[in-house]
PDB file of C-alpha atoms in Angstrom:
ATOM      1  CA  UNK A   1     108.396 127.032  94.513  1.00  0.00           C
ATOM      2  CA  UNK A   2     106.124 124.377  95.964  1.00  0.00           C
ATOM      3  CA  UNK A   3     103.452 124.496  98.569  1.00  0.00           C
ATOM      4  CA  UNK A   4     102.599 120.818  98.558  1.00  0.00           C
ATOM      5  CA  UNK A   5     105.962 119.268  97.663  1.00  0.00           C
ATOM      6  CA  UNK A   6     108.380 121.096  99.908  1.00  0.00           C
ATOM      7  CA  UNK A   7     105.882 121.912 102.630  1.00  0.00           C
ATOM      8  CA  UNK A   8     105.257 118.209 103.123  1.00  0.00           C
ATOM      9  CA  UNK A   9     108.915 117.417 102.604  1.00  0.00           C
ATOM     10  CA  UNK A  10     108.313 114.838  99.877  1.00  0.00           C
ATOM     11  CA  UNK A  11     107.940 116.223  96.387  1.00  0.00           C
ATOM     12  CA  UNK A  12     108.107 112.742  94.839  1.00  0.00           C
ATOM     13  CA  UNK A  13     105.080 111.541  96.799  1.00  0.00           C
ATOM     14  CA  UNK A  14     103.233 114.805  96.190  1.00  0.00           C
ATOM     15  CA  UNK A  15     103.563 114.131  92.460  1.00  0.00           C
ATOM     16  CA  UNK A  16     102.318 110.580  92.929  1.00  0.00           C
ATOM     17  CA  UNK A  17      99.253 111.895  94.774  1.00  0.00           C
ATOM     18  CA  UNK A  18      98.655 114.438  92.020  1.00  0.00           C
ATOM     19  CA  UNK A  19      98.915 111.702  89.391  1.00  0.00           C
ATOM     20  CA  UNK A  20      96.463 109.529  91.313  1.00  0.00           C
ATOM     21  CA  UNK A  21      93.886 112.304  91.253  1.00  0.00           C
ATOM     22  CA  UNK A  22      94.429 112.928  87.546  1.00  0.00           C
ATOM     23  CA  UNK A  23      94.308 109.248  86.623  1.00  0.00           C
ATOM     24  CA  UNK A  24      91.023 108.827  88.490  1.00  0.00           C
ATOM     25  CA  UNK A  25      89.619 111.884  86.682  1.00  0.00           C
ATOM     26  CA  UNK A  26      91.070 111.515  83.185  1.00  0.00           C
ATOM     27  CA  UNK A  27      92.563 108.062  82.880  1.00  0.00           C
ATOM     28  CA  UNK A  28      96.249 107.123  82.838  1.00  0.00           C
ATOM     29  CA  UNK A  29      96.879 108.648  79.404  1.00  0.00           C
ATOM     30  CA  UNK A  30      94.682 111.706  79.837  1.00  0.00           C
ATOM     31  CA  UNK A  31      97.086 114.038  81.614  1.00  0.00           C
ATOM     32  CA  UNK A  32     100.514 115.559  81.119  1.00  0.00           C
ATOM     33  CA  UNK A  33     103.479 115.994  83.410  1.00  0.00           C
ATOM     34  CA  UNK A  34     102.754 119.733  83.390  1.00  0.00           C
ATOM     35  CA  UNK A  35      99.263 119.026  84.751  1.00  0.00           C
ATOM     36  CA  UNK A  36     100.704 116.791  87.449  1.00  0.00           C
ATOM     37  CA  UNK A  37     103.136 119.556  88.400  1.00  0.00           C
ATOM     38  CA  UNK A  38     100.342 122.096  88.535  1.00  0.00           C
ATOM     39  CA  UNK A  39      98.194 119.798  90.676  1.00  0.00           C
ATOM     40  CA  UNK A  40     101.139 119.312  93.047  1.00  0.00           C
ATOM     41  CA  UNK A  41     101.717 123.088  93.042  1.00  0.00           C
ATOM     42  CA  UNK A  42     105.269 122.934  91.718  1.00  0.00           C
ATOM     43  CA  UNK A  43     106.955 124.315  88.635  1.00  0.00           C
ATOM     44  CA  UNK A  44     106.652 122.434  85.344  1.00  0.00           C
ATOM     45  CA  UNK A  45     110.313 121.462  85.594  1.00  0.00           C
ATOM     46  CA  UNK A  46     110.168 120.139  89.173  1.00  0.00           C
ATOM     47  CA  UNK A  47     108.791 116.632  88.403  1.00  0.00           C
ATOM     48  CA  UNK A  48     111.833 115.828  86.296  1.00  0.00           C
ATOM     49  CA  UNK A  49     113.988 115.844  89.418  1.00  0.00           C
ATOM     50  CA  UNK A  50     112.277 112.578  90.358  1.00  0.00           C
ATOM     51  CA  UNK A  51     110.734 111.116  87.197  1.00  0.00           C
ATOM     52  CA  UNK A  52     111.978 110.913  83.630  1.00  0.00           C
ATOM     53  CA  UNK A  53     108.477 111.430  82.260  1.00  0.00           C
ATOM     54  CA  UNK A  54     104.820 110.486  82.615  1.00  0.00           C
ATOM     55  CA  UNK A  55     105.429 106.752  82.140  1.00  0.00           C
ATOM     56  CA  UNK A  56     107.983 106.782  84.931  1.00  0.00           C
ATOM     57  CA  UNK A  57     105.527 108.581  87.204  1.00  0.00           C
ATOM     58  CA  UNK A  58     102.725 106.150  86.356  1.00  0.00           C
ATOM     59  CA  UNK A  59     105.087 103.225  86.990  1.00  0.00           C
ATOM     60  CA  UNK A  60     105.628 104.542  90.522  1.00  0.00           C
ATOM     61  CA  UNK A  61     101.856 104.881  91.009  1.00  0.00           C
ATOM     62  CA  UNK A  62     101.455 101.290  89.789  1.00  0.00           C
ATOM     63  CA  UNK A  63     104.234 100.086  92.101  1.00  0.00           C
ATOM     64  CA  UNK A  64     102.554 101.623  95.120  1.00  0.00           C
ATOM     65  CA  UNK A  65      99.259 100.196  93.894  1.00  0.00           C
ATOM     66  CA  UNK A  66     100.606  96.656  93.686  1.00  0.00           C
ATOM     67  CA  UNK A  67     102.058  97.001  97.174  1.00  0.00           C
ATOM     68  CA  UNK A  68      98.639  98.010  98.497  1.00  0.00           C
ATOM     69  CA  UNK A  69      96.979  95.301  96.419  1.00  0.00           C
ATOM     70  CA  UNK A  70      99.249  92.623  97.854  1.00  0.00           C
ATOM     71  CA  UNK A  71      98.526  93.838 101.387  1.00  0.00           C
ATOM     72  CA  UNK A  72      94.753  93.787 100.778  1.00  0.00           C
ATOM     73  CA  UNK A  73      94.793  90.329  99.187  1.00  0.00           C
ATOM     74  CA  UNK A  74      97.086  88.884 101.840  1.00  0.00           C
ATOM     75  CA  UNK A  75      94.859  90.228 104.606  1.00  0.00           C
ATOM     76  CA  UNK A  76      91.768  88.780 102.914  1.00  0.00           C
ATOM     77  CA  UNK A  77      93.438  85.401 102.386  1.00  0.00           C
ATOM     78  CA  UNK A  78      94.319  85.178 106.089  1.00  0.00           C
ATOM     79  CA  UNK A  79      96.631  82.184 105.648  1.00  0.00           C
ATOM     80  CA  UNK A  80      93.800  80.186 104.082  1.00  0.00           C
ATOM     81  CA  UNK A  81      91.498  80.434 107.084  1.00  0.00           C
ATOM     82  CA  UNK A  82      88.849  79.358 107.923  1.00  0.00           C
ATOM     83  CA  UNK A  83      89.042  77.109 104.832  1.00  0.00           C
ATOM     84  CA  UNK A  84      90.754  77.250 101.419  1.00  0.00           C
ATOM     85  CA  UNK A  85      87.390  77.867  99.731  1.00  0.00           C
ATOM     86  CA  UNK A  86      86.287  80.643 102.090  1.00  0.00           C
ATOM     87  CA  UNK A  87      89.710  82.267 101.877  1.00  0.00           C
ATOM     88  CA  UNK A  88      89.659  82.099  98.081  1.00  0.00           C
ATOM     89  CA  UNK A  89      86.250  83.747  97.932  1.00  0.00           C
ATOM     90  CA  UNK A  90      87.459  86.443 100.339  1.00  0.00           C
ATOM     91  CA  UNK A  91      90.350  87.187  97.979  1.00  0.00           C
ATOM     92  CA  UNK A  92      87.881  87.645  95.112  1.00  0.00           C
ATOM     93  CA  UNK A  93      85.824  90.105  97.130  1.00  0.00           C
ATOM     94  CA  UNK A  94      89.006  91.942  98.135  1.00  0.00           C
ATOM     95  CA  UNK A  95      89.886  92.354  94.454  1.00  0.00           C
ATOM     96  CA  UNK A  96      86.626  94.206  93.838  1.00  0.00           C
ATOM     97  CA  UNK A  97      87.019  96.260  97.017  1.00  0.00           C
ATOM     98  CA  UNK A  98      90.504  97.348  95.995  1.00  0.00           C
ATOM     99  CA  UNK A  99      89.324  98.490  92.555  1.00  0.00           C
ATOM    100  CA  UNK A 100      86.606 100.586  94.177  1.00  0.00           C
ATOM    101  CA  UNK A 101      88.740 102.142  96.901  1.00  0.00           C
ATOM    102  CA  UNK A 102      91.879 102.791  94.842  1.00  0.00           C
ATOM    103  CA  UNK A 103      90.711 103.616  91.300  1.00  0.00           C
ATOM    104  CA  UNK A 104      93.813 105.634  90.420  1.00  0.00           C
ATOM    105  CA  UNK A 105      96.129 102.855  91.489  1.00  0.00           C
ATOM    106  CA  UNK A 106      93.985 100.232  89.761  1.00  0.00           C
ATOM    107  CA  UNK A 107      94.028 102.059  86.439  1.00  0.00           C
ATOM    108  CA  UNK A 108      97.771 102.654  86.653  1.00  0.00           C
ATOM    109  CA  UNK A 109      98.309  98.947  87.326  1.00  0.00           C
ATOM    110  CA  UNK A 110      95.990  97.458  84.722  1.00  0.00           C
ATOM    111  CA  UNK A 111      94.989 100.104  82.172  1.00  0.00           C
ATOM    112  CA  UNK A 112      98.011 102.306  81.598  1.00  0.00           C
ATOM    113  CA  UNK A 113      99.985 100.053  79.281  1.00  0.00           C
ATOM    114  CA  UNK A 114     102.821  99.999  81.818  1.00  0.00           C
ATOM    115  CA  UNK A 115     104.296  96.487  81.883  1.00  0.00           C
ATOM    116  CA  UNK A 116     104.757  94.896  85.319  1.00  0.00           C
ATOM    117  CA  UNK A 117     108.428  94.402  84.463  1.00  0.00           C
ATOM    118  CA  UNK A 118     109.041  98.034  83.571  1.00  0.00           C
ATOM    119  CA  UNK A 119     111.068  98.651  86.738  1.00  0.00           C
ATOM    120  CA  UNK A 120     112.560  96.242  89.299  1.00  0.00           C
ATOM    121  CA  UNK A 121     110.405  97.700  92.084  1.00  0.00           C
ATOM    122  CA  UNK A 122     107.241  97.351  90.009  1.00  0.00           C
ATOM    123  CA  UNK A 123     108.156  93.789  89.083  1.00  0.00           C
ATOM    124  CA  UNK A 124     108.719  92.822  92.725  1.00  0.00           C
ATOM    125  CA  UNK A 125     105.452  94.415  93.867  1.00  0.00           C
ATOM    126  CA  UNK A 126     103.431  92.764  91.075  1.00  0.00           C
ATOM    127  CA  UNK A 127     105.029  89.392  91.780  1.00  0.00           C
ATOM    128  CA  UNK A 128     104.118  89.671  95.465  1.00  0.00           C
ATOM    129  CA  UNK A 129     100.456  90.307  94.647  1.00  0.00           C
ATOM    130  CA  UNK A 130     100.424  87.479  92.118  1.00  0.00           C
ATOM    131  CA  UNK A 131     101.929  85.092  94.669  1.00  0.00           C
ATOM    132  CA  UNK A 132      98.959  85.639  96.980  1.00  0.00           C
ATOM    133  CA  UNK A 133      96.540  84.773  94.172  1.00  0.00           C
ATOM    134  CA  UNK A 134      98.585  81.788  93.054  1.00  0.00           C
ATOM    135  CA  UNK A 135      98.963  80.463  96.605  1.00  0.00           C
ATOM    136  CA  UNK A 136      95.213  80.713  97.136  1.00  0.00           C
ATOM    137  CA  UNK A 137      94.553  78.826  93.898  1.00  0.00           C
ATOM    138  CA  UNK A 138      97.202  76.215  94.711  1.00  0.00           C
ATOM    139  CA  UNK A 139      95.755  75.516  98.165  1.00  0.00           C
ATOM    140  CA  UNK A 140      92.213  75.253  96.838  1.00  0.00           C
ATOM    141  CA  UNK A 141      93.090  72.892  93.983  1.00  0.00           C
ATOM    142  CA  UNK A 142      95.376  70.646  96.046  1.00  0.00           C
ATOM    143  CA  UNK A 143      92.800  67.849  96.267  1.00  0.00           C
ATOM    144  CA  UNK A 144      92.359  67.601  92.491  1.00  0.00           C
ATOM    145  CA  UNK A 145      94.369  64.646  91.123  1.00  0.00           C
ATOM    146  CA  UNK A 146      97.656  65.918  89.745  1.00  0.00           C
ATOM    147  CA  UNK A 147      96.922  64.750  86.199  1.00  0.00           C
ATOM    148  CA  UNK A 148      93.710  66.814  86.121  1.00  0.00           C
ATOM    149  CA  UNK A 149      94.849  69.801  88.158  1.00  0.00           C
ATOM    150  CA  UNK A 150      95.316  73.085  86.270  1.00  0.00           C
ATOM    151  CA  UNK A 151      98.551  74.945  86.985  1.00  0.00           C
ATOM    152  CA  UNK A 152      97.997  77.301  89.908  1.00  0.00           C
ATOM    153  CA  UNK A 153      99.151  80.240  87.790  1.00  0.00           C
ATOM    154  CA  UNK A 154      96.498  79.419  85.164  1.00  0.00           C
ATOM    155  CA  UNK A 155      93.828  78.957  87.842  1.00  0.00           C
ATOM    156  CA  UNK A 156      94.613  82.366  89.385  1.00  0.00           C
ATOM    157  CA  UNK A 157      94.823  83.975  85.929  1.00  0.00           C
ATOM    158  CA  UNK A 158      91.304  82.777  85.105  1.00  0.00           C
ATOM    159  CA  UNK A 159      89.904  84.245  88.327  1.00  0.00           C
ATOM    160  CA  UNK A 160      91.867  87.471  87.824  1.00  0.00           C
ATOM    161  CA  UNK A 161      90.453  87.813  84.301  1.00  0.00           C
ATOM    162  CA  UNK A 162      86.918  87.246  85.598  1.00  0.00           C
ATOM    163  CA  UNK A 163      87.409  89.749  88.405  1.00  0.00           C
ATOM    164  CA  UNK A 164      88.866  92.370  86.083  1.00  0.00           C
ATOM    165  CA  UNK A 165      86.017  91.944  83.611  1.00  0.00           C
ATOM    166  CA  UNK A 166      83.449  92.471  86.362  1.00  0.00           C
ATOM    167  CA  UNK A 167      85.286  95.582  87.560  1.00  0.00           C
ATOM    168  CA  UNK A 168      85.340  97.013  84.047  1.00  0.00           C
ATOM    169  CA  UNK A 169      81.751  96.211  83.137  1.00  0.00           C
ATOM    170  CA  UNK A 170      79.857  96.477  86.386  1.00  0.00           C
ATOM    171  CA  UNK A 171      81.842  98.231  89.102  1.00  0.00           C
ATOM    172  CA  UNK A 172      82.954 101.471  87.504  1.00  0.00           C
ATOM    173  CA  UNK A 173      79.779 103.319  86.537  1.00  0.00           C
ATOM    174  CA  UNK A 174      80.135 102.548  82.834  1.00  0.00           C
ATOM    175  CA  UNK A 175      77.161 101.783  80.556  1.00  0.00           C
ATOM    176  CA  UNK A 176      77.416  98.072  81.311  1.00  0.00           C
ATOM    177  CA  UNK A 177      76.993  98.747  85.000  1.00  0.00           C
ATOM    178  CA  UNK A 178      73.211  98.434  84.721  1.00  0.00           C
ATOM    179  CA  UNK A 179      72.514  94.973  86.051  1.00  0.00           C
ATOM    180  CA  UNK A 180      70.143  93.584  88.683  1.00  0.00           C
ATOM    181  CA  UNK A 181      73.130  91.891  90.334  1.00  0.00           C
ATOM    182  CA  UNK A 182      75.908  93.390  92.402  1.00  0.00           C
ATOM    183  CA  UNK A 183      79.514  92.904  91.269  1.00  0.00           C
ATOM    184  CA  UNK A 184      80.023  90.663  94.299  1.00  0.00           C
ATOM    185  CA  UNK A 185      77.087  88.463  93.303  1.00  0.00           C
ATOM    186  CA  UNK A 186      78.390  88.202  89.749  1.00  0.00           C
ATOM    187  CA  UNK A 187      81.857  87.254  90.921  1.00  0.00           C
ATOM    188  CA  UNK A 188      80.576  84.717  93.444  1.00  0.00           C
ATOM    189  CA  UNK A 189      78.414  83.051  90.794  1.00  0.00           C
ATOM    190  CA  UNK A 190      81.259  83.055  88.260  1.00  0.00           C
ATOM    191  CA  UNK A 191      83.720  81.553  90.724  1.00  0.00           C
ATOM    192  CA  UNK A 192      81.106  78.968  91.703  1.00  0.00           C
ATOM    193  CA  UNK A 193      80.627  77.868  88.089  1.00  0.00           C
ATOM    194  CA  UNK A 194      84.392  77.698  87.580  1.00  0.00           C
ATOM    195  CA  UNK A 195      84.973  75.649  90.740  1.00  0.00           C
ATOM    196  CA  UNK A 196      82.128  73.267  89.922  1.00  0.00           C
ATOM    197  CA  UNK A 197      83.763  72.665  86.555  1.00  0.00           C
ATOM    198  CA  UNK A 198      86.926  71.630  88.373  1.00  0.00           C
ATOM    199  CA  UNK A 199      84.964  69.407  90.732  1.00  0.00           C
ATOM    200  CA  UNK A 200      85.971  71.470  93.759  1.00  0.00           C
ATOM    201  CA  UNK A 201      82.421  72.164  94.936  1.00  0.00           C
ATOM    202  CA  UNK A 202      79.255  70.150  94.516  1.00  0.00           C
ATOM    203  CA  UNK A 203      76.621  71.065  91.959  1.00  0.00           C
ATOM    204  CA  UNK A 204      73.312  72.585  93.027  1.00  0.00           C
TER     205      UNK A 204
END
């Protein structure tokens, strides 16, 4: 019945790989379960042994994406070395690198409409990735007086929003991608402006 699924001994993962390809090609809402089954070389009924429907399949893709994302961010953060600022900037660059290298995962995570709390596994994976971002923001803002310090979750949310906007506008080959600056340059400048506003780095 299946060349890819049973041959490799993991039909569930074969369907995830098929969905990743389709998401990268058509977007997270641009394919059907039947297309995923065909791409995985199984019958149209086979996916339902593992997933209740397309949303369930995309939730698994997003879960695996957040796990990878957390690994990438944690590696870039490197326990805050060599300095909180350098580590924070490395995390920003890792965000862009992840979006480029794992477009199917990225779209499943952020553009599919699947809520991070949709499944317990997805919630845990998303929380782990968010903890890396929040920890980086917390360490960097530690020297701001407490009464003027933004909550670490807000700080990381601002940088996440900036990073996501740059990915969408300038790192994905869309019309807005025409700019004389690289996505990394745009993010570095944006983070610099944000940190100067908080008094964390000196002005030019």
